[in-house]
XYZ file of C-alpha atoms in Angstrom:
684
model
C 44.086 -54.801 87.103
C 43.753 -58.551 87.898
C 40.648 -57.928 90.043
C 39.026 -55.862 87.285
C 39.816 -58.543 84.693
C 38.351 -61.187 87.004
C 35.166 -59.151 87.470
C 34.965 -58.681 83.731
C 35.250 -62.422 82.997
C 32.685 -63.133 85.700
C 30.383 -60.586 84.092
C 30.688 -62.304 80.682
C 29.928 -65.684 82.266
C 26.874 -64.286 84.051
C 25.537 -62.628 80.910
C 26.106 -65.812 78.923
C 24.076 -67.781 81.468
C 21.262 -65.189 81.349
C 21.374 -65.219 77.528
C 21.091 -69.022 77.459
C 18.260 -68.810 80.018
C 16.436 -66.379 77.731
C 16.844 -68.723 74.730
C 15.612 -71.617 76.882
C 12.525 -69.554 77.765
C 11.874 -69.053 74.050
C 12.042 -72.820 73.537
C 9.730 -73.320 76.515
C 7.310 -70.743 75.129
C 7.176 -72.536 71.758
C 6.666 -75.866 73.528
C 3.858 -74.453 75.689
C 2.118 -72.886 72.672
C 2.327 -76.164 70.744
C 0.872 -78.058 73.702
C -2.001 -75.588 74.080
C -2.878 -75.905 70.392
C -2.570 -79.690 70.593
C -4.800 -79.970 73.678
C -7.504 -77.638 72.361
C -7.218 -78.727 68.686
C -6.618 -75.075 67.826
C -9.708 -73.920 69.754
C -7.788 -71.704 72.180
C -10.983 -69.826 73.118
C -11.506 -72.592 75.673
C -9.039 -70.783 77.948
C -11.312 -67.754 78.230
C -14.649 -69.616 78.411
C -16.488 -70.560 81.609
C -18.341 -73.746 80.682
C -19.002 -76.188 77.882
C -22.503 -74.823 77.348
C -21.112 -71.322 76.784
C -18.180 -72.546 74.705
C -17.750 -71.652 71.063
C -17.434 -75.362 70.232
C -20.919 -76.158 71.573
C -22.394 -73.088 69.904
C -21.028 -74.219 66.549
C -22.246 -77.807 67.076
C -25.710 -76.585 68.089
C -25.868 -74.142 65.192
C -24.754 -76.910 62.803
C -27.462 -79.265 64.082
C -30.228 -76.663 63.716
C -28.975 -75.691 60.253
C -29.029 -79.321 59.122
C -32.578 -79.819 60.384
C -33.721 -76.617 58.710
C -32.024 -77.716 55.491
C -33.878 -81.030 55.596
C -37.349 -79.482 55.923
C -36.710 -76.295 53.944
C -34.737 -77.680 51.015
C -34.583 -81.452 50.745
C -37.918 -82.462 52.336
C -37.709 -86.070 51.079
C -35.876 -88.345 48.655
C -38.799 -88.130 46.230
C -38.556 -84.336 46.240
C -34.837 -84.563 45.450
C -35.335 -87.129 42.691
C -37.891 -84.825 41.069
C -35.137 -82.179 40.803
C -36.854 -79.622 43.043
C -33.667 -78.973 45.038
C -31.464 -78.100 42.077
C -29.986 -74.613 42.087
C -30.697 -73.142 38.654
C -27.696 -70.793 38.814
C -25.377 -73.725 39.501
C -27.022 -75.707 36.711
C -26.511 -72.878 34.207
C -22.915 -72.455 35.346
C -22.126 -76.132 34.774
C -23.808 -76.142 31.381
C -21.907 -73.055 30.276
C -18.645 -74.475 31.594
C -19.141 -77.729 29.716
C -20.041 -75.761 26.592
C -16.744 -73.864 26.633
C -14.745 -77.003 27.467
C -16.148 -79.100 24.610
C -13.696 -80.196 21.951
C -15.998 -80.690 18.964
C -19.075 -79.201 17.384
C -21.287 -82.179 18.326
C -23.084 -80.602 21.249
C -26.650 -81.530 22.227
C -27.930 -78.989 24.743
C -30.893 -81.134 25.884
C -28.791 -84.239 26.506
C -26.132 -82.178 28.263
C -28.685 -80.492 30.521
C -30.295 -83.824 31.432
C -26.935 -85.369 32.215
C -25.882 -82.493 34.469
C -29.278 -82.524 36.201
C -28.842 -86.210 36.970
C -25.379 -85.557 38.394
C -26.668 -82.725 40.586
C -29.613 -84.843 41.792
C -27.181 -87.617 42.754
C -25.054 -85.113 44.664
C -28.069 -83.683 46.468
C -29.307 -87.173 47.354
C -25.904 -88.149 48.703
C -25.736 -84.986 50.813
C -29.270 -85.640 52.087
C -28.305 -89.138 53.223
C -25.141 -87.882 54.909
C -27.086 -85.255 56.890
C -29.648 -87.818 58.011
C -26.924 -90.292 59.010
C -24.972 -87.593 60.843
C -28.035 -86.548 62.865
C -28.833 -90.124 63.812
C -25.359 -90.878 65.171
C -25.704 -88.935 68.461
C -28.396 -90.697 70.530
C -28.360 -88.185 73.407
C -29.101 -85.272 71.087
C -32.835 -85.542 70.432
C -34.559 -83.705 67.615
C -37.920 -83.368 65.926
C -38.379 -81.333 62.737
C -41.433 -81.056 60.519
C -43.030 -78.709 58.020
C -46.456 -80.297 58.447
C -45.863 -82.758 55.621
C -42.333 -84.088 56.063
C -40.918 -85.151 59.413
C -37.422 -85.989 60.634
C -36.916 -87.261 64.167
C -34.932 -89.672 66.342
C -37.467 -89.649 69.199
C -41.175 -90.302 69.764
C -41.518 -86.924 71.474
C -43.347 -84.384 69.304
C -44.414 -81.634 71.763
C -42.390 -78.603 72.699
C -43.244 -79.206 76.382
C -41.445 -82.532 76.172
C -38.257 -80.900 74.866
C -38.376 -78.045 77.406
C -37.559 -80.492 80.201
C -34.007 -80.957 78.873
C -31.199 -78.756 80.341
C -30.427 -77.365 76.876
C -33.094 -77.079 74.224
C -34.097 -75.160 71.145
C -37.766 -74.594 70.248
C -38.856 -73.125 66.907
C -42.559 -73.299 66.118
C -44.222 -71.237 63.413
C -42.927 -67.693 63.865
C -41.699 -68.115 67.467
C -38.345 -69.491 68.554
C -36.305 -69.620 71.718
C -33.097 -71.099 73.017
C -32.436 -72.254 76.555
C -30.248 -71.162 78.250
C -31.180 -67.785 76.858
C -27.567 -66.600 76.934
C -26.990 -68.687 73.812
C -29.254 -66.294 71.877
C -26.970 -63.332 72.467
C -25.032 -61.898 69.561
C -21.509 -63.251 69.311
C -19.256 -60.884 67.304
C -16.615 -63.595 66.880
C -18.963 -65.777 64.821
C -20.728 -62.847 63.209
C -24.326 -63.329 64.375
C -26.797 -65.123 66.577
C -26.654 -68.875 67.171
C -30.432 -69.167 66.587
C -31.474 -70.243 63.119
C -34.981 -69.382 61.906
C -36.485 -71.462 59.163
C -36.911 -69.716 55.819
C -40.533 -70.994 55.794
C -41.633 -70.632 59.434
C -45.342 -71.235 58.879
C -46.355 -74.771 59.989
C -42.689 -75.439 60.718
C -41.413 -76.999 63.927
C -37.812 -77.593 64.920
C -37.232 -79.025 68.397
C -33.756 -79.939 69.671
C -32.995 -81.228 73.153
C -29.704 -82.222 74.789
C -30.023 -84.828 77.544
C -28.222 -84.611 80.879
C -26.002 -87.516 79.836
C -24.947 -85.559 76.719
C -24.181 -82.428 78.731
C -22.338 -84.343 81.469
C -20.206 -86.354 79.040
C -19.113 -83.439 76.878
C -18.751 -81.073 79.847
C -16.398 -83.541 81.513
C -14.239 -83.775 78.387
C -14.310 -80.005 77.954
C -13.280 -79.398 81.587
C -10.360 -81.802 81.242
C -9.113 -79.938 78.157
C -9.545 -76.565 79.834
C -7.630 -77.693 82.935
C -4.771 -79.077 80.860
C -4.684 -75.950 78.653
C -4.666 -73.630 81.693
C -1.733 -75.534 83.192
C 0.228 -75.022 79.988
C -0.833 -71.362 79.945
C 0.692 -70.854 83.402
C 3.939 -72.306 82.118
C 3.720 -70.000 79.112
C 3.298 -66.923 81.324
C 6.303 -67.960 83.421
C 8.469 -68.441 80.321
C 7.435 -65.082 78.846
C 8.046 -63.266 82.152
C 11.495 -64.789 82.626
C 12.311 -64.010 78.972
C 11.553 -60.297 79.311
C 13.310 -60.078 82.680
C 16.392 -61.716 81.152
C 16.272 -59.387 78.153
C 15.900 -56.376 80.445
C 18.907 -57.537 82.490
C 21.020 -57.901 79.330
C 19.963 -54.446 78.093
C 20.901 -52.832 81.400
C 24.220 -54.636 81.847
C 25.464 -54.923 78.248
C 28.757 -53.121 77.662
C 29.501 -52.731 81.362
C 31.329 -54.914 83.863
C 29.205 -53.672 86.748
C 26.465 -51.128 87.407
C 29.103 -48.623 88.580
C 31.276 -49.079 85.503
C 31.200 -45.937 83.335
C 33.227 -47.400 80.473
C 31.276 -49.088 77.657
C 33.096 -52.168 76.386
C 32.418 -52.743 72.689
C 32.427 -56.177 71.004
C 33.427 -57.446 67.570
C 29.808 -57.321 66.328
C 29.739 -53.603 67.147
C 31.939 -52.962 64.096
C 28.810 -53.321 61.977
C 27.418 -49.970 60.918
C 24.178 -49.003 62.624
C 22.152 -49.023 59.387
C 23.379 -52.536 58.516
C 22.510 -53.665 62.034
C 18.970 -52.278 61.761
C 18.500 -53.747 58.264
C 19.589 -57.180 59.504
C 17.136 -56.898 62.401
C 14.265 -56.032 60.068
C 15.204 -58.712 57.530
C 15.482 -61.429 60.171
C 12.203 -60.424 61.805
C 10.394 -60.255 58.483
C 11.906 -63.553 57.347
C 10.738 -65.216 60.554
C 7.152 -64.024 60.028
C 7.241 -65.163 56.399
C 8.668 -68.560 57.363
C 6.079 -69.070 60.091
C 3.297 -68.113 57.699
C 4.567 -70.587 55.097
C 4.889 -73.563 57.477
C 1.865 -72.736 59.641
C -0.292 -75.494 58.082
C 2.439 -78.045 58.908
C 3.203 -77.116 62.523
C 2.272 -80.584 63.696
C 4.872 -82.300 61.478
C 7.709 -79.756 61.300
C 7.856 -78.618 64.905
C 11.645 -78.980 64.984
C 11.931 -76.499 62.115
C 9.886 -73.956 64.090
C 12.160 -74.497 67.102
C 15.338 -74.133 65.036
C 14.288 -71.071 63.048
C 12.796 -69.249 66.039
C 15.707 -69.907 68.408
C 18.254 -68.894 65.761
C 16.363 -65.679 64.897
C 15.879 -64.735 68.558
C 19.567 -65.340 69.329
C 20.831 -63.273 66.385
C 18.262 -60.481 66.859
C 19.160 -60.244 70.556
C 22.860 -59.874 69.738
C 22.093 -57.185 67.140
C 19.763 -55.347 69.545
C 22.377 -55.395 72.323
C 24.914 -54.001 69.846
C 22.599 -51.034 69.161
C 22.116 -50.566 72.921
C 25.897 -50.443 73.429
C 26.237 -47.789 70.703
C 23.524 -45.726 72.404
C 25.305 -46.038 75.766
C 28.635 -45.188 74.134
C 27.041 -42.208 72.318
C 28.202 -43.579 68.950
C 24.780 -44.427 67.548
C 24.970 -41.621 64.953
C 28.747 -41.314 64.590
C 29.031 -45.015 63.678
C 26.414 -44.790 60.910
C 27.133 -44.809 57.180
C 25.054 -41.668 56.656
C 27.123 -39.752 59.182
C 30.378 -40.933 57.573
C 29.244 -39.944 54.039
C 27.963 -36.513 55.116
C 31.109 -35.839 57.110
C 33.325 -36.843 54.153
C 31.417 -34.581 51.757
C 31.611 -31.674 54.165
C 35.358 -32.176 54.571
C 35.810 -32.435 50.801
C 34.042 -29.110 50.177
C 35.924 -27.490 53.032
C 39.279 -28.662 51.650
C 38.502 -27.211 48.195
C 37.447 -23.938 49.735
C 40.528 -23.804 51.942
C 42.832 -24.628 48.994
C 41.608 -21.635 46.973
C 40.306 -23.667 43.996
C 36.864 -22.048 44.148
C 38.445 -18.619 44.238
C 40.466 -19.369 41.130
C 37.313 -20.447 39.272
C 35.573 -17.201 40.194
C 38.552 -15.186 39.002
C 38.499 -16.999 35.624
C 34.754 -16.368 35.176
C 35.140 -12.681 36.082
C 37.972 -12.224 33.607
C 36.502 -14.180 30.647
C 32.903 -12.863 30.881
C 33.699 -9.197 29.926
C 35.787 -10.402 26.966
C 32.936 -12.516 25.595
C 30.467 -9.655 26.117
C 32.681 -7.126 24.260
C 33.175 -9.501 21.284
C 29.415 -10.082 21.014
C 28.610 -6.328 20.698
C 30.042 -6.208 17.164
C 27.740 -9.003 15.890
C 24.851 -8.072 18.144
C 22.037 -7.764 15.482
C 22.994 -11.028 13.771
C 23.363 -12.787 17.112
C 19.913 -11.614 18.252
C 18.280 -12.739 14.957
C 19.850 -16.174 15.053
C 18.977 -16.530 18.736
C 15.319 -15.588 18.107
C 15.043 -18.012 15.166
C 16.550 -20.857 17.106
C 14.356 -20.036 20.107
C 11.148 -19.983 18.015
C 12.097 -23.272 16.352
C 12.772 -24.937 19.687
C 9.574 -23.509 21.202
C 7.566 -24.872 18.259
C 9.153 -28.281 18.703
C 8.526 -28.133 22.452
C 4.860 -27.210 21.928
C 4.470 -30.131 19.527
C 5.901 -32.506 22.137
C 3.728 -30.958 24.841
C 0.564 -31.322 22.741
C 1.411 -34.933 21.901
C 2.070 -35.767 25.549
C -1.270 -34.182 26.494
C -3.112 -36.308 23.907
C -1.432 -39.429 25.285
C -2.355 -38.421 28.828
C -5.996 -38.036 27.751
C -6.043 -41.647 26.521
C -5.056 -41.443 22.851
C -2.475 -44.214 22.961
C -2.297 -44.444 19.149
C -0.760 -40.965 18.832
C 2.893 -40.728 17.792
C 5.094 -37.635 18.150
C 7.154 -37.050 14.980
C 10.259 -34.891 15.529
C 13.022 -34.723 12.903
C 16.696 -34.524 13.741
C 18.902 -35.960 16.451
C 18.747 -33.205 19.062
C 17.588 -33.313 22.660
C 13.950 -32.702 21.725
C 14.057 -35.553 19.201
C 15.461 -37.821 21.912
C 12.777 -36.625 24.336
C 10.022 -37.308 21.770
C 11.465 -40.750 21.071
C 11.516 -41.528 24.794
C 7.900 -40.383 25.197
C 6.865 -42.522 22.217
C 8.686 -45.439 23.809
C 6.885 -44.875 27.099
C 3.575 -44.736 25.215
C 4.346 -48.000 23.392
C 5.310 -49.612 26.680
C 2.113 -48.345 28.283
C 0.019 -49.735 25.413
C 1.719 -53.089 25.788
C 1.209 -52.931 29.556
C -2.511 -52.218 29.107
C -2.772 -55.122 26.677
C -0.941 -57.426 29.060
C -3.034 -56.243 32.002
C -6.278 -56.987 30.170
C -4.947 -60.389 29.225
C -3.787 -61.028 32.798
C -7.171 -60.001 34.196
C -8.880 -62.426 31.854
C -6.465 -65.168 32.838
C -6.906 -64.351 36.538
C -10.667 -64.636 36.164
C -10.335 -67.967 34.401
C -7.766 -69.100 36.974
C -10.066 -68.282 39.897
C -12.994 -70.046 38.211
C -10.953 -73.117 37.350
C -9.192 -73.325 40.733
C -12.463 -73.019 42.639
C -14.030 -75.660 40.386
C -11.146 -78.130 40.689
C -10.606 -77.694 44.422
C -14.261 -77.474 45.473
C -15.112 -81.157 44.892
C -12.294 -82.778 46.952
C -12.560 -80.071 49.602
C -16.309 -80.627 50.004
C -15.727 -84.361 50.310
C -13.022 -83.811 52.934
C -15.341 -81.658 55.061
C -18.312 -84.020 54.723
C -16.457 -87.244 55.459
C -14.556 -85.617 58.325
C -17.909 -84.771 59.936
C -19.104 -88.349 59.385
C -15.863 -89.747 60.788
C -16.346 -87.833 64.029
C -19.463 -89.790 64.886
C -19.010 -93.092 63.005
C -18.494 -96.223 65.123
C -18.624 -98.935 62.472
C -14.955 -99.951 61.732
C -15.718 -100.876 58.122
C -17.346 -97.534 57.399
C -14.530 -95.748 59.223
C -11.993 -97.477 56.976
C -14.107 -96.617 53.927
C -14.263 -92.977 54.963
C -10.514 -92.898 55.601
C -9.812 -94.298 52.119
C -12.050 -91.658 50.563
C -10.360 -88.927 52.620
C -6.960 -90.247 51.507
C -7.980 -90.151 47.832
C -9.475 -86.673 48.043
C -6.569 -85.255 50.070
C -4.057 -86.611 47.543
C -6.102 -85.082 44.727
C -6.194 -81.744 46.570
C -2.457 -81.931 47.246
C -1.765 -82.573 43.552
C -3.796 -79.520 42.562
C -2.214 -77.220 45.158
C 1.321 -78.497 44.440
C 0.918 -77.904 40.703
C -0.613 -74.476 41.310
C 2.265 -73.528 43.611
C 4.817 -74.877 41.132
C 3.179 -72.894 38.296
C 3.143 -69.677 40.323
C 6.736 -70.185 41.437
C 7.932 -71.025 37.930
C 6.140 -68.087 36.265
C 7.515 -65.653 38.874
C 11.077 -66.842 38.235
C 11.526 -67.523 41.956
C 13.336 -70.828 41.339
C 17.101 -71.339 41.763
C 18.652 -72.285 38.444
C 21.973 -74.173 38.309
C 23.036 -74.094 34.662
C 25.383 -76.923 33.736
C 26.557 -78.953 30.773
C 23.863 -81.609 30.177
C 24.058 -84.610 27.831
C 20.567 -84.188 26.406
C 20.475 -87.553 24.593
C 21.408 -89.463 27.748
C 18.859 -87.498 29.771
C 16.010 -88.290 27.370
C 17.031 -91.953 27.159
C 17.073 -92.209 30.937
C 13.672 -90.511 31.117
C 12.136 -92.909 28.587
C 13.488 -95.816 30.606
C 11.920 -94.512 33.813
C 8.474 -94.230 32.217
C 8.642 -97.543 30.348
C 5.829 -98.929 32.507
C 3.518 -96.087 31.454
C 4.513 -96.656 27.835
C 3.516 -100.317 28.057
C 0.277 -99.480 29.882
C -0.788 -96.979 27.215
C 0.390 -99.314 24.388
C 2.491 -96.537 22.846
C 5.435 -97.021 20.499
C 8.270 -94.549 21.104
C 10.562 -93.665 18.181
C 13.688 -91.839 19.354
C 15.888 -90.161 16.690
C 19.134 -88.364 17.521
C 22.595 -87.733 16.005
C 25.407 -90.210 16.616
C 27.680 -87.638 18.220
C 26.985 -86.480 21.739
C 24.984 -83.286 22.135
C 25.310 -81.020 25.158
C 23.085 -78.149 26.220
C 23.300 -75.464 28.905
C 20.478 -76.196 31.373
C 19.567 -77.130 34.924
C 19.354 -80.930 35.076
C 16.514 -81.099 37.591
C 14.404 -78.382 35.949
C 14.997 -79.796 32.458
C 13.915 -83.273 33.548
C 10.830 -81.777 35.241
C 9.978 -80.102 31.927
C 10.474 -83.287 29.889
C 8.500 -85.247 32.500
C 5.571 -82.820 32.124
C 5.643 -83.235 28.339
C 5.700 -87.043 28.666
C 2.874 -86.901 31.200
C 0.845 -84.842 28.735
C 1.506 -87.492 26.078
C 0.375 -90.310 28.374
C -2.835 -88.454 29.235
C -3.876 -87.373 25.755
C -2.072 -89.527 23.159
C -4.119 -92.023 21.170
C -3.533 -95.491 22.591
C -1.715 -97.848 20.224
C -0.177 -94.932 18.282
C 3.475 -93.925 17.825
C 5.312 -91.126 19.634
C 8.301 -89.500 17.910
C 11.114 -87.824 19.834
C 13.682 -86.010 17.679
C 16.837 -84.198 18.840
C 18.446 -81.928 16.271
C 20.816 -78.989 16.167
C 19.645 -75.686 14.772
C 22.223 -72.911 14.559
C 23.398 -72.234 18.143
C 20.618 -74.116 19.878
C 19.410 -77.680 20.323
C 15.840 -78.636 19.441
C 13.996 -81.443 21.273
C 10.634 -82.184 19.664
C 7.873 -84.554 20.830
C 5.141 -85.596 18.366
C 2.053 -87.655 19.110
C -1.480 -88.228 17.818
C -4.174 -86.849 20.108
C -7.076 -89.068 21.095
C -9.297 -85.963 21.136
C -10.040 -83.587 18.292
C -7.964 -80.449 18.913
C -10.329 -77.592 18.073
C -8.272 -75.114 20.085
C -5.394 -72.731 19.429
C -1.850 -73.186 20.729
C -2.113 -70.010 22.795
C -5.308 -71.152 24.525
C -3.861 -74.593 25.237
C -0.819 -73.021 26.926
C -3.033 -71.139 29.379
C -3.273 -72.452 32.906
C -5.912 -75.089 33.683
C -6.746 -75.419 29.996
C -7.113 -79.027 28.925
C -7.543 -80.800 25.624
C -10.175 -83.275 26.831
C -13.874 -82.668 27.227
C -14.161 -82.972 31.021
C -12.347 -81.656 34.054
C -12.720 -84.827 36.073
C -9.343 -86.318 35.128
C -6.306 -86.700 37.328
C -4.345 -83.813 35.833
C -4.416 -80.181 36.852
C -4.099 -78.482 33.447
C -0.868 -76.786 34.551
C 1.755 -79.070 32.984
C 2.411 -77.124 29.777
C 2.321 -73.763 31.582
C 4.880 -74.995 34.147
C 7.073 -76.416 31.372
C 7.068 -73.108 29.481
C 8.103 -71.143 32.590
C 10.816 -73.662 33.566
C 12.363 -73.703 30.080
C 12.343 -69.895 29.883
C 14.082 -69.744 33.288
C 16.894 -71.764 31.669
C 17.275 -69.245 28.814
C 15.377 -71.558 26.499
C 12.096 -71.498 24.624
C 9.064 -73.798 24.658
C 6.282 -73.885 22.097
C 3.560 -76.224 20.871
C 2.148 -76.770 17.391
C -1.185 -78.310 16.411
C -1.745 -79.759 12.949
C -5.083 -81.559 12.876
C -4.722 -84.375 15.401
C -0.910 -84.110 15.386
C 0.372 -82.468 18.570
C 3.971 -81.240 18.789
C 5.872 -80.004 21.873
C 9.194 -78.318 21.064
C 11.976 -77.347 23.486
C 14.794 -75.018 22.393
C 17.954 -74.845 24.550
C 21.392 -73.213 24.090
C 23.906 -75.636 22.579
C 27.378 -76.214 24.035
C 29.887 -76.119 21.190
C 32.794 -78.546 21.171
C 35.288 -75.830 22.050
C 33.038 -74.647 24.878
C 32.664 -78.236 26.063
C 36.398 -78.732 26.372
C 36.715 -75.475 28.295
C 33.936 -76.447 30.674
C 35.632 -79.760 31.325
């Protein structure tokens, strides 16, 4: 007995060591993957590529260079051509004009002046992009190019003949309708990038595009590429070792779990094995799914939250391994089905029926039915004609009612949502008709809501793409410039611009995420007793600097006695902060802002009133929609989501939020449940 116990404790120690080794391999795998992504900057294709020339990175750089040259001679041509407005996209121009038309706040709208203004803005954008492309091409001295359409020429070399470019180890020649790339393997179709890496000019006649990469260029970048590949391959070898050891460890645990030795025929169950099999499987699926969701959510931030990835992954792997080994032990012990909830329920039901049958209860019921049925039949024979007549009348009446319901349901199915089934009485058919009418009303409301949601989705997509496109385009452009810029002053200038645009993009995405989360109700709400007067006072104090900056006079009116509401402190302050932010953005400078707190029946009313600096020719419903603003342009610092977020947050706290517009007077009103004095004393 002592020897067996000793072997058993040794077995537990050995399995614990193997389990910890497996977890360590998971940590090593994560570390190796992070290092590979860090070394290759996410371009893990480098592991499977043979040389820099054949690498996807070079193909993209080469394709980008050729595309820029083609854009210069096909589209921009020269600064004079841009200033004349020949590069403006008419569809984009019409889109901007229409957008400005719908965003205007008054009837004073001059189409000619608006069109000229937008044209000037687009010309400035095109000119800026033209200069950035030219500057970007001129940065790399060892990448020579010559592009011309016979009238306009762009070049960083005195060489103008294709024979002069063909001497370089890598070159691209496009002249009139002929083009070639050397090495020729670069012309092959690459399914990963969706096409060839050779770009043909849209106007090939009299067009020449020559690009040549010097030996110094190839040697320098090849050396850097080889260093990255070598480092990435070393980490890949570590990764393969970790993965192999992990699966070997897992296999060992699967084979040995529940047994002291390979010869042991007894399966030793653990405390975790008391979980029912279905619960075990559900936990496995939930943990696995949660891990994938968590990784997908934090994927953009891997570089800054690596410790979270380690913690979540190691914890999930450890728990999932324990649950999996528990299922393996049940399989070995032949209790996989007998220890399931389904088996227990079915077995109980079977035993219950068997007990009733064995007790004779079913037999007694049959005896009662056999005895009573002849008596009822004999009594009915005397009133048989009357019984048949009444039965036929009732049957015809019910059939008529049923046909009416059936016809009404058919009309509704065919699309007549205005039809209503009228059935008198309180019987089952009347209830059925009422339920069908209710379903029809719900369906009509659902169709209405769906149409409204589709319209709002369309507007949301348009507005999001419009608001995000400008900072995102700037981020891409200045990132490309930063790659090749050597002037410290310009680098600092580019970094400041990138910082501004990234903060603007973060504000938009944060507000969009907050709006989506708030409207879905997926926000934890901790309802507590809140002193609403103290909260508003504290909020006004925190924004006193903004009040002074905007030259606003705040008038705060509230009862002398304390007023408490049921709300979540953080969410309520976020709501009030959004309302105040809206006031700061759109209130007329030098005007007064009134904040009133009153009690109305069983709820507390917090109202904010201010004078708008813009004429409010818009309805309350439209202003509450996402990305809808009260000003004439969309170039401000807001996102247009503040009021929408506030409405969702207040509703999540069992409150109500509404706005009223009376001329230039703008009112925001928050309704929240009031805590009565008796309730307050109980809560305390």
